[in-house]
Short mmCIF file of C-alpha atoms in Angstrom, two decimals:
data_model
loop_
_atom_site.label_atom_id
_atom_site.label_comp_id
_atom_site.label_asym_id
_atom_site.label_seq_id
_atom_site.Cartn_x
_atom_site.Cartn_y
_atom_site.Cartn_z
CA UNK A 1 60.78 116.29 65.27
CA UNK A 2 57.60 114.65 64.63
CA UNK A 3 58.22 112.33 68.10
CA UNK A 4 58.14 115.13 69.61
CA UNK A 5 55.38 116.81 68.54
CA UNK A 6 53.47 113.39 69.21
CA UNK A 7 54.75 113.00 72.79
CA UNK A 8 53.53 117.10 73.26
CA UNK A 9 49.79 116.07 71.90
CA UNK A 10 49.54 113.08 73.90
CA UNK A 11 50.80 114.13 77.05
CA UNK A 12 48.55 117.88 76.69
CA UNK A 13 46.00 115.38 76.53
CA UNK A 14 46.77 112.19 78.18
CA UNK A 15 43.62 112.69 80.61
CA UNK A 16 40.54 112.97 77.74
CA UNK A 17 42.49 110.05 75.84
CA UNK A 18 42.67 108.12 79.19
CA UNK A 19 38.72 108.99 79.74
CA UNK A 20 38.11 107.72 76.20
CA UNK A 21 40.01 104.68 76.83
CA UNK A 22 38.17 103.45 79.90
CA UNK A 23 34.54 104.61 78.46
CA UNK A 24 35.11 102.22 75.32
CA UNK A 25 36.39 99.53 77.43
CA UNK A 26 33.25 99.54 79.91
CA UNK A 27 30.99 99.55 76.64
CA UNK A 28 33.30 96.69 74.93
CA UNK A 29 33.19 94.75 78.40
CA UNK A 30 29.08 95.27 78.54
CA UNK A 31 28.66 94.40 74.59
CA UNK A 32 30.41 90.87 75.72
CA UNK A 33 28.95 89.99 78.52
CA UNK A 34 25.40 91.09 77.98
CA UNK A 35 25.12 90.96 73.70
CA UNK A 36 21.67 90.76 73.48
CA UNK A 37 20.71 93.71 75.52
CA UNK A 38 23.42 96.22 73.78
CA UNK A 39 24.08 95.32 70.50
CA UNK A 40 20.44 95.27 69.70
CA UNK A 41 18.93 98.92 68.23
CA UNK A 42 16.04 98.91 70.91
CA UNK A 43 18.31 99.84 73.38
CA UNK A 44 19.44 102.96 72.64
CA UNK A 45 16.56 104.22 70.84
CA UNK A 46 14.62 103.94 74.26
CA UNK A 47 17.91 105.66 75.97
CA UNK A 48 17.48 108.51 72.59
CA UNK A 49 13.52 108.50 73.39
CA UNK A 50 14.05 109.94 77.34
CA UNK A 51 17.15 112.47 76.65
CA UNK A 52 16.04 115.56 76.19
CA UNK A 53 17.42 117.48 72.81
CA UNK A 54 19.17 120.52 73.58
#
């Protein structure tokens, strides 16, 4: 019962969790190969300072 309850979420969903999946592994693949430019604040508080709060 509960398998199949599971397989319904994930496969009504399997795009946004497939979106999600790629998104983290671009920002995990960027926080290796560049650490000092985006696991340092400064970053995104500049990127925070130019987007516009709506």
């Amino acid at each position: 019962m509960a398998n199949s309850t599971l397989k319904t979420l994930i496969g009504s969903h399997f795009r946004t969790y497939a979106i999600a999946l790629v998104y983290v592994a671009i920002i995990v693949i960027f926080m290796i190969t560049a650490p000092a430019a985006f696991l340092k604040p400064q970053i995104y508080m500049a990127f925070l300072s130019t987007v516009p709060f709506t």
